[in-house]
mmCIF file of C-alpha atoms and ligand atoms in Angstrom:
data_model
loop_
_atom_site.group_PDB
_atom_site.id
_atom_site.type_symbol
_atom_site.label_atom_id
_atom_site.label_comp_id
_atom_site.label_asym_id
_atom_site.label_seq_id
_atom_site.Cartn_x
_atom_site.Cartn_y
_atom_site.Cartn_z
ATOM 1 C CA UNK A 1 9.592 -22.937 -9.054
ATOM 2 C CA UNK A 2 8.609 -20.048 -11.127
ATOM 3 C CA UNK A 3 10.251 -16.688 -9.700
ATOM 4 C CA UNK A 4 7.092 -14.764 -9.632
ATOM 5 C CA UNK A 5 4.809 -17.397 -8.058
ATOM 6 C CA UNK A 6 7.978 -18.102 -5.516
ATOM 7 C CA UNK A 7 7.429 -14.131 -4.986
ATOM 8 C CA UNK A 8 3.581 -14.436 -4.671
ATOM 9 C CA UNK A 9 3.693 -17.288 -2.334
ATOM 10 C CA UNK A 10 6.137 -15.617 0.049
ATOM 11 C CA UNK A 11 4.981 -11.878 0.241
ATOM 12 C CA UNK A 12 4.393 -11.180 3.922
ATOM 13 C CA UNK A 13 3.502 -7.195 5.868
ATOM 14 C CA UNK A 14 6.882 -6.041 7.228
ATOM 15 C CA UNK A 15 6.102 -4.134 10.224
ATOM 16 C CA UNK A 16 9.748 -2.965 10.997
ATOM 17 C CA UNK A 17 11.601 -0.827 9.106
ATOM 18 C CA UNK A 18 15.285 0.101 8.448
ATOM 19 C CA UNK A 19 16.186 3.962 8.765
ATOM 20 C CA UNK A 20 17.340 3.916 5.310
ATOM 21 C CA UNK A 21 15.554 6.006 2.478
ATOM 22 C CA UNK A 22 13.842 3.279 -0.375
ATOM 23 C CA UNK A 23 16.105 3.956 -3.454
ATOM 24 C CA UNK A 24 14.169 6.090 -6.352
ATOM 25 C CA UNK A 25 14.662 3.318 -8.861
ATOM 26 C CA UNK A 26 13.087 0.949 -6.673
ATOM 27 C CA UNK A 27 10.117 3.644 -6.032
ATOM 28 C CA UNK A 28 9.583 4.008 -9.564
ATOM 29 C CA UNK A 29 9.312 0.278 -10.284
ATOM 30 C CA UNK A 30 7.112 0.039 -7.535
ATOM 31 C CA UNK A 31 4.766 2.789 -9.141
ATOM 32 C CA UNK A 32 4.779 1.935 -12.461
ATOM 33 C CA UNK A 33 3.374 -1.347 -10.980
ATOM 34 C CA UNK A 34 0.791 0.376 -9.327
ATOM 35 C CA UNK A 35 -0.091 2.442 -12.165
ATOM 36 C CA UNK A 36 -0.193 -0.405 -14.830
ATOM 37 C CA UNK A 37 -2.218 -2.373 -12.574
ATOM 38 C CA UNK A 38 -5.729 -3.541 -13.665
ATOM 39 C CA UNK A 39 -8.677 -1.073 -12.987
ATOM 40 C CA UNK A 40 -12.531 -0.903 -13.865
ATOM 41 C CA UNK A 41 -12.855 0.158 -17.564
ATOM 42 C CA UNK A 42 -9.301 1.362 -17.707
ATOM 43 C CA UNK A 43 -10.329 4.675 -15.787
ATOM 44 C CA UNK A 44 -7.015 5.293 -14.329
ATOM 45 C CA UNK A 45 -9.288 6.880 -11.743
ATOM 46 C CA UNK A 46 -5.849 6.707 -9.022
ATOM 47 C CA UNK A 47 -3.197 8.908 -7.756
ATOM 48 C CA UNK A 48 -0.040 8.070 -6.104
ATOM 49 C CA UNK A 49 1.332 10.698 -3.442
ATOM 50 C CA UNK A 50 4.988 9.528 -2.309
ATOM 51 C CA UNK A 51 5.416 10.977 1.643
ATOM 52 C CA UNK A 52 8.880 11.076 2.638
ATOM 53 C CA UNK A 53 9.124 14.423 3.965
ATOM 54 C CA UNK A 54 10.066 13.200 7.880
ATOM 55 C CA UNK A 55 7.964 16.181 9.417
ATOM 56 C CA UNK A 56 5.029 15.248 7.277
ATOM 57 C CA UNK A 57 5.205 11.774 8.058
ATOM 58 C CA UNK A 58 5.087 12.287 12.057
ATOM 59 C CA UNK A 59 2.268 14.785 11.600
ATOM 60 C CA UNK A 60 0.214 12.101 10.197
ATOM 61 C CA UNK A 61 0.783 9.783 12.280
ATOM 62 C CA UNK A 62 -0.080 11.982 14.590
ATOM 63 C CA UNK A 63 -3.218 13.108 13.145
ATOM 64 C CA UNK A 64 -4.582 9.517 12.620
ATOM 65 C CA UNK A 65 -3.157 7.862 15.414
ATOM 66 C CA UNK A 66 -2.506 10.417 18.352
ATOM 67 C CA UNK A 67 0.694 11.582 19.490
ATOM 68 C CA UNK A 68 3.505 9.057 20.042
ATOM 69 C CA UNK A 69 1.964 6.385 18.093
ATOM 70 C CA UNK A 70 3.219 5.252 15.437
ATOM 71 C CA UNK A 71 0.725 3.807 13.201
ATOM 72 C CA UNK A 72 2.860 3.695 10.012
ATOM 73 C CA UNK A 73 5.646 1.971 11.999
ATOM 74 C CA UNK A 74 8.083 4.676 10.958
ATOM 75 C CA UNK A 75 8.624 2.989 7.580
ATOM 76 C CA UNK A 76 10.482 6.030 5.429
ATOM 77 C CA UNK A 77 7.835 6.073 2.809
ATOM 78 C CA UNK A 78 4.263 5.752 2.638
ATOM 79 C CA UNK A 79 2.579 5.755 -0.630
ATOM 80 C CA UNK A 80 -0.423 7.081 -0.544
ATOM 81 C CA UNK A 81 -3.064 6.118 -3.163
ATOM 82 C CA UNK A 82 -6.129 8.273 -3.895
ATOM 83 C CA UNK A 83 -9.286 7.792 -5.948
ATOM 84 C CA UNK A 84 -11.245 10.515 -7.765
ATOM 85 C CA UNK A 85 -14.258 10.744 -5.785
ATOM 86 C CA UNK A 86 -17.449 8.965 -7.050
ATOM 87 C CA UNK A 87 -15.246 6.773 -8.972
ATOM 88 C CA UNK A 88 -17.489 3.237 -9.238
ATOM 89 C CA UNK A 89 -14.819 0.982 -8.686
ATOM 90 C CA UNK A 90 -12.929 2.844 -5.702
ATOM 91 C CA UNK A 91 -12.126 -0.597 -3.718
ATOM 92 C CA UNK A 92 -11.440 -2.778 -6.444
ATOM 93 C CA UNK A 93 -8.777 -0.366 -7.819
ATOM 94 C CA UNK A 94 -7.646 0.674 -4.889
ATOM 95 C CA UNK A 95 -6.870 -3.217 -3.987
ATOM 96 C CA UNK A 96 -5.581 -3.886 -7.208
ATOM 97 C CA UNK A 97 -2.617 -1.020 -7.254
ATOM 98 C CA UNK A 98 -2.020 -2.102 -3.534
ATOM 99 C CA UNK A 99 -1.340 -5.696 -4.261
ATOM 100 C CA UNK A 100 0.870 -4.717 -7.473
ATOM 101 C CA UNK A 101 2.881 -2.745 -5.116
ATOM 102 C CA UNK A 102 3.666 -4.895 -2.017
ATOM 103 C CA UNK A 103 4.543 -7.707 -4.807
ATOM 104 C CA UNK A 104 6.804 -5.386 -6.683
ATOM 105 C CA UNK A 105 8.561 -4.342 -2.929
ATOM 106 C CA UNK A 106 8.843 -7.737 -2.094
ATOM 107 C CA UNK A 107 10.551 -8.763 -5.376
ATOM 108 C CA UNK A 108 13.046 -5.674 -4.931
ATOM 109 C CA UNK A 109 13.705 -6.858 -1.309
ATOM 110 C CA UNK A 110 11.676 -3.866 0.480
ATOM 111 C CA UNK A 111 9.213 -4.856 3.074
ATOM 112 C CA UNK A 112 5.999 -3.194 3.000
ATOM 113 C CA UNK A 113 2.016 -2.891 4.790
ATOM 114 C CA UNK A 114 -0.748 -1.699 3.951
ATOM 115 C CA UNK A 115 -2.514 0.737 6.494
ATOM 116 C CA UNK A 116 -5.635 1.349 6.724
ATOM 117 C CA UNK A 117 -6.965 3.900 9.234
ATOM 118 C CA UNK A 118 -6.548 6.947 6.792
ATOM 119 C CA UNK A 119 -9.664 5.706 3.819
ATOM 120 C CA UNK A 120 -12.026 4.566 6.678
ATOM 121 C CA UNK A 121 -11.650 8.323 8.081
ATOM 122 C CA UNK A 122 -13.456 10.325 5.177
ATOM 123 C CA UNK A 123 -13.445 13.553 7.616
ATOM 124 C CA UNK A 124 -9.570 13.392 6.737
ATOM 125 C CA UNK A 125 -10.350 13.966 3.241
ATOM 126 C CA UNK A 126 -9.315 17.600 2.521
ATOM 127 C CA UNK A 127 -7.141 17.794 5.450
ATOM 128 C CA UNK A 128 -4.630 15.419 2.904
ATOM 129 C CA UNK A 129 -4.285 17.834 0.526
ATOM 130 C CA UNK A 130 -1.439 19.016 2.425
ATOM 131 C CA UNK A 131 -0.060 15.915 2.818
ATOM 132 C CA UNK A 132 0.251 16.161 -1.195
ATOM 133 C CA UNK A 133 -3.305 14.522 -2.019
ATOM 134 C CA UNK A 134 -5.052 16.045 -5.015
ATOM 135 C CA UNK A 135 -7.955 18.155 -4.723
ATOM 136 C CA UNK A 136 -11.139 15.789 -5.696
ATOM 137 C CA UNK A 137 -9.446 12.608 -4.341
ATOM 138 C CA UNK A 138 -10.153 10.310 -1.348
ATOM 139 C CA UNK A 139 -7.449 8.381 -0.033
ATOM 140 C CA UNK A 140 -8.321 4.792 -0.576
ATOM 141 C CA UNK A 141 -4.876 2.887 0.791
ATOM 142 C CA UNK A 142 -2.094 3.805 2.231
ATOM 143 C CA UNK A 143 1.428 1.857 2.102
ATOM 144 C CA UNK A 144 4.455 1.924 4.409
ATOM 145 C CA UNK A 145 7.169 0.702 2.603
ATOM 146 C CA UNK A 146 11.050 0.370 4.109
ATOM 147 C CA UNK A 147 13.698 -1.750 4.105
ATOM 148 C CA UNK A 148 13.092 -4.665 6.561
ATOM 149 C CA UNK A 149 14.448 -4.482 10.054
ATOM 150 C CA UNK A 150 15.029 -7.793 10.778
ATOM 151 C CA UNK A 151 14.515 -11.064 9.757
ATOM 152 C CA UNK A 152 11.945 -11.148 6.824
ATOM 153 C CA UNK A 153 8.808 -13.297 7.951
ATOM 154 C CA UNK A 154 8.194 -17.137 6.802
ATOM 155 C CA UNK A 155 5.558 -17.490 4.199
ATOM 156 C CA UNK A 156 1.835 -17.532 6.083
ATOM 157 C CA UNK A 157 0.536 -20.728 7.052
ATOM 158 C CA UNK A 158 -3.181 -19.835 5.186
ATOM 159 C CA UNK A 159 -7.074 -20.570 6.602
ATOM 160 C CA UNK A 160 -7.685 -24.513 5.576
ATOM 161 C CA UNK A 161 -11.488 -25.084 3.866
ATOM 162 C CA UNK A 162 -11.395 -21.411 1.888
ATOM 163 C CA UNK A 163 -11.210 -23.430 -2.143
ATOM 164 C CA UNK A 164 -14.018 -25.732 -3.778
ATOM 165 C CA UNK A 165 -13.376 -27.235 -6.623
ATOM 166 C CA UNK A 166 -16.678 -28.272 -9.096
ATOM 167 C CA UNK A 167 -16.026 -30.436 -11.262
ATOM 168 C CA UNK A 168 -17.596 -33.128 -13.351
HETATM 169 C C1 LIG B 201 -7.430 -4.026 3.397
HETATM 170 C C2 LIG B 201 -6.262 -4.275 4.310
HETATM 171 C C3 LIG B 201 -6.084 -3.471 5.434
HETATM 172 C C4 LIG B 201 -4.989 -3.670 6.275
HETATM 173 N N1 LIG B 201 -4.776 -2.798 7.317
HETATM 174 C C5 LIG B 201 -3.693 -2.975 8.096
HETATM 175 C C6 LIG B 201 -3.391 -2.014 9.099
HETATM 176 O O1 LIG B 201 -4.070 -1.008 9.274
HETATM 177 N N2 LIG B 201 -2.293 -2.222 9.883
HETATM 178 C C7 LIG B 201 -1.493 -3.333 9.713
HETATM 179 O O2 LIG B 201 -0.520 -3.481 10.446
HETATM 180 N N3 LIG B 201 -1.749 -4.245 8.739
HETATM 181 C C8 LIG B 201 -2.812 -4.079 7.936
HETATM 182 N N4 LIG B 201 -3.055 -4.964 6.903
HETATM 183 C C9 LIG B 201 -2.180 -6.138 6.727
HETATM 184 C C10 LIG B 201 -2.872 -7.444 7.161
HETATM 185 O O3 LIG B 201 -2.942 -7.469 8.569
HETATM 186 C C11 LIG B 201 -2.076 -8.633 6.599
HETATM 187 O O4 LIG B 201 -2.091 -8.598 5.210
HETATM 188 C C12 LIG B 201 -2.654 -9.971 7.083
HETATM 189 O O5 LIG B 201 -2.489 -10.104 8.476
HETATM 190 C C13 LIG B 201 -1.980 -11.161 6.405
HETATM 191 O O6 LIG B 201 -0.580 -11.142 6.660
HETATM 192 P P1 LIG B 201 0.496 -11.073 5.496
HETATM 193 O O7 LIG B 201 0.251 -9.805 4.694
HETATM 194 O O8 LIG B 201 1.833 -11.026 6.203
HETATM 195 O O9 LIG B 201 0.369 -12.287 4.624
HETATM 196 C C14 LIG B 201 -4.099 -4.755 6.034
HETATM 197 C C15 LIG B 201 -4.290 -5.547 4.899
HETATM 198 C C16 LIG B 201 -5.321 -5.298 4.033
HETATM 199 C C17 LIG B 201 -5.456 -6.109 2.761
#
């Protein structure tokens, strides 16, 4: 089979991660695949903030989920992607980066999630600035991304009765 439709079909979230920092050359695949991914009218509304400061990371966890959770799963990076605010097509590019980046991790053997507390929390909007989100930006998705811990997952077994076909 085709590598990238084997890599499509086989994606799966990775909840557990190694300790291990993601290697920079595999971050900056993985963002150049976010930020070449398709978006309403070519905007390039997005921002990508890399977290990997350890501190940082556990304070916001903390702030989102409440002390001694851990939300993010203690994956070593999250990448954190923000929107200019009233930008039209906030989901749809937002979903669009996301997906380019959990294929890319997948196809460089990293295991990633998206999490989703942070962009349904809009009264954490200027508190992320110090979490190294732009002033003017809402975070929109947020991605753990690690080394799996453990053995990768088998390919999902999808929802039956979700395609029609119309033909003649
Ligand atoms: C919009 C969106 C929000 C999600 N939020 C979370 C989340 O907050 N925590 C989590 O563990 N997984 C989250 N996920 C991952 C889904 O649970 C996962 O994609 C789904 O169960 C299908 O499993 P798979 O990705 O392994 O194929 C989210 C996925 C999407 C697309």
């Amino acid at each position: 089979m085709n590598t990238i439709i084997q890599s499509l079909l086989s994606r799966r979230s990775v909840r557990k991660f190694k300790t291990e920092q993601v290697k920079d050359e595999d971050l900056h695949l993985i963002l150049q695949a976010a930020i070449l991914a398709p978006n309403g009218r070519n905007l390039e509304p997005w921002h990508f903030t890399v977290l990997q400061d350890p501190s940082k990371l556990i304070q916001l966890d903390e702030l989102v989920a409440g002390a001694g959770n851990a939300f993010f799963y203690h994956a070593p990076t999250l990448i954190l992607v923000s929107i200019e605010l009233d930008n039209p097509y906030e989901k749809e590019d937002t979903a669009c980066a996301m997906t380019n980046m959990m294929q890319a991790c997948h196809a460089l053997g990293l295991g990633s999630v998206w999490c989703n507390r942070i962009n349904n929390n809009h009264a954490l909007d200027t508190t992320l600035e110090r979490f190294g989100v732009p002033k003017g930006y809402r975070v929109t998705g947020t991605l753990a991304v690690g080394y799996p811990d453990g053995t990768y997952p088998p390919p999902r077994k999808p929802k039956e009765g979700t395609i029609t076909w119309v033909r003649p």
